């Protein structure tokens, strides 16, 4: 069965969007492996897609100071993080808007109460014909519970929703920037609310709730495993070593002690 994007070159796509990244290391042997002479002039290999780019390199200096460019699987990993960040951003904005709505509702509850008292009786004859008990419907019950809630209760609810929304926005920022602290915040913040989501599913099962739970479980497991958080699979040192070992400079430097690639 063919896999989608099997032959998709993530590195070349990123270079097409951001441009190539070339670098001249001080080590002459290493620089020789990264450069070539062409009819158009000097060319240097891109540290991301490995294509030769005609012209002067974008930077030069010790190999240790070369930019660490994401390539291959690291680029796919970055795409997953950006998608998770976008989902957290949308959720955070919606929660902040909801917190503001709850706060505003507290000041307008008397107007809403008057609307319910005036218009609900007008709808009752139609509801009776359809066999619907308006007072027993979910929205009406929810509104009645909100109207009977105390000011302090609504204020605490609004603050709680606002705090959760801000947490989602912080997660979105850290994941989008691919910062390690953002990955820790995302794992901890998401894990804390998973038991609550499971509890909600035990009462009512909806596709939205199931989808949200599966997405959060995927995010936690993916971040823990791929980012080696909390010391998993060697921790941060192993993660950094893996990234450096996959860089083109490290690959070519290792090739200096072995047979040169054709």
PDB file of N, CA and C in Angstrom, residues 92-93 95-96 160-173:
ATOM      1  N   UNK A  92      -6.864  28.363  22.922  1.00  0.00           N
ATOM      2  CA  UNK A  92      -6.606  29.408  23.906  1.00  0.00           C
ATOM      3  C   UNK A  92      -7.410  30.667  23.639  1.00  0.00           C
ATOM      4  N   UNK A  93      -7.488  31.088  22.376  1.00  0.00           N
ATOM      5  CA  UNK A  93      -8.265  32.279  22.031  1.00  0.00           C
ATOM      6  C   UNK A  93      -9.745  32.083  22.327  1.00  0.00           C
ATOM      7  N   UNK A  95     -11.020  30.098  24.611  1.00  0.00           N
ATOM      8  CA  UNK A  95     -11.215  30.087  26.067  1.00  0.00           C
ATOM      9  C   UNK A  95     -11.153  31.499  26.647  1.00  0.00           C
ATOM     10  N   UNK A  96     -10.240  32.316  26.153  1.00  0.00           N
ATOM     11  CA  UNK A  96     -10.172  33.705  26.616  1.00  0.00           C
ATOM     12  C   UNK A  96     -11.460  34.436  26.269  1.00  0.00           C
ATOM     13  N   UNK A 160     -11.024  30.934  36.199  1.00  0.00           N
ATOM     14  CA  UNK A 160     -10.521  29.601  35.888  1.00  0.00           C
ATOM     15  C   UNK A 160     -10.409  29.366  34.389  1.00  0.00           C
ATOM     16  N   UNK A 161     -11.444  29.764  33.657  1.00  0.00           N
ATOM     17  CA  UNK A 161     -11.426  29.615  32.194  1.00  0.00           C
ATOM     18  C   UNK A 161     -10.340  30.490  31.587  1.00  0.00           C
ATOM     19  N   UNK A 162     -10.181  31.707  32.129  1.00  0.00           N
ATOM     20  CA  UNK A 162      -9.143  32.608  31.620  1.00  0.00           C
ATOM     21  C   UNK A 162      -7.749  32.023  31.853  1.00  0.00           C
ATOM     22  N   UNK A 163      -7.523  31.459  33.047  1.00  0.00           N
ATOM     23  CA  UNK A 163      -6.217  30.867  33.353  1.00  0.00           C
ATOM     24  C   UNK A 163      -5.917  29.707  32.410  1.00  0.00           C
ATOM     25  N   UNK A 164      -6.916  28.879  32.141  1.00  0.00           N
ATOM     26  CA  UNK A 164      -6.725  27.753  31.228  1.00  0.00           C
ATOM     27  C   UNK A 164      -6.429  28.255  29.818  1.00  0.00           C
ATOM     28  N   UNK A 165      -7.113  29.316  29.412  1.00  0.00           N
ATOM     29  CA  UNK A 165      -6.867  29.890  28.094  1.00  0.00           C
ATOM     30  C   UNK A 165      -5.462  30.445  27.965  1.00  0.00           C
ATOM     31  N   UNK A 166      -4.996  31.138  29.015  1.00  0.00           N
ATOM     32  CA  UNK A 166      -3.639  31.681  29.000  1.00  0.00           C
ATOM     33  C   UNK A 166      -2.617  30.546  28.940  1.00  0.00           C
ATOM     34  N   UNK A 167      -2.886  29.454  29.667  1.00  0.00           N
ATOM     35  CA  UNK A 167      -1.988  28.298  29.631  1.00  0.00           C
ATOM     36  C   UNK A 167      -1.885  27.742  28.214  1.00  0.00           C
ATOM     37  N   UNK A 168      -3.021  27.668  27.510  1.00  0.00           N
ATOM     38  CA  UNK A 168      -3.010  27.175  26.137  1.00  0.00           C
ATOM     39  C   UNK A 168      -2.189  28.101  25.235  1.00  0.00           C
ATOM     40  N   UNK A 169      -2.286  29.402  25.446  1.00  0.00           N
ATOM     41  CA  UNK A 169      -1.526  30.350  24.639  1.00  0.00           C
ATOM     42  C   UNK A 169      -0.032  30.250  24.925  1.00  0.00           C
ATOM     43  N   UNK A 170       0.327  30.009  26.185  1.00  0.00           N
ATOM     44  CA  UNK A 170       1.738  29.819  26.528  1.00  0.00           C
ATOM     45  C   UNK A 170       2.267  28.552  25.859  1.00  0.00           C
ATOM     46  N   UNK A 171       1.480  27.474  25.902  1.00  0.00           N
ATOM     47  CA  UNK A 171       1.873  26.234  25.224  1.00  0.00           C
ATOM     48  C   UNK A 171       2.060  26.482  23.730  1.00  0.00           C
ATOM     49  N   UNK A 172       1.121  27.207  23.128  1.00  0.00           N
ATOM     50  CA  UNK A 172       1.196  27.480  21.690  1.00  0.00           C
ATOM     51  C   UNK A 172       2.477  28.232  21.341  1.00  0.00           C
ATOM     52  N   UNK A 173       2.825  29.226  22.173  1.00  0.00           N
ATOM     53  CA  UNK A 173       4.035  30.011  21.922  1.00  0.00           C
ATOM     54  C   UNK A 173       5.289  29.148  22.012  1.00  0.00           C
TER      55      UNK A 173
END
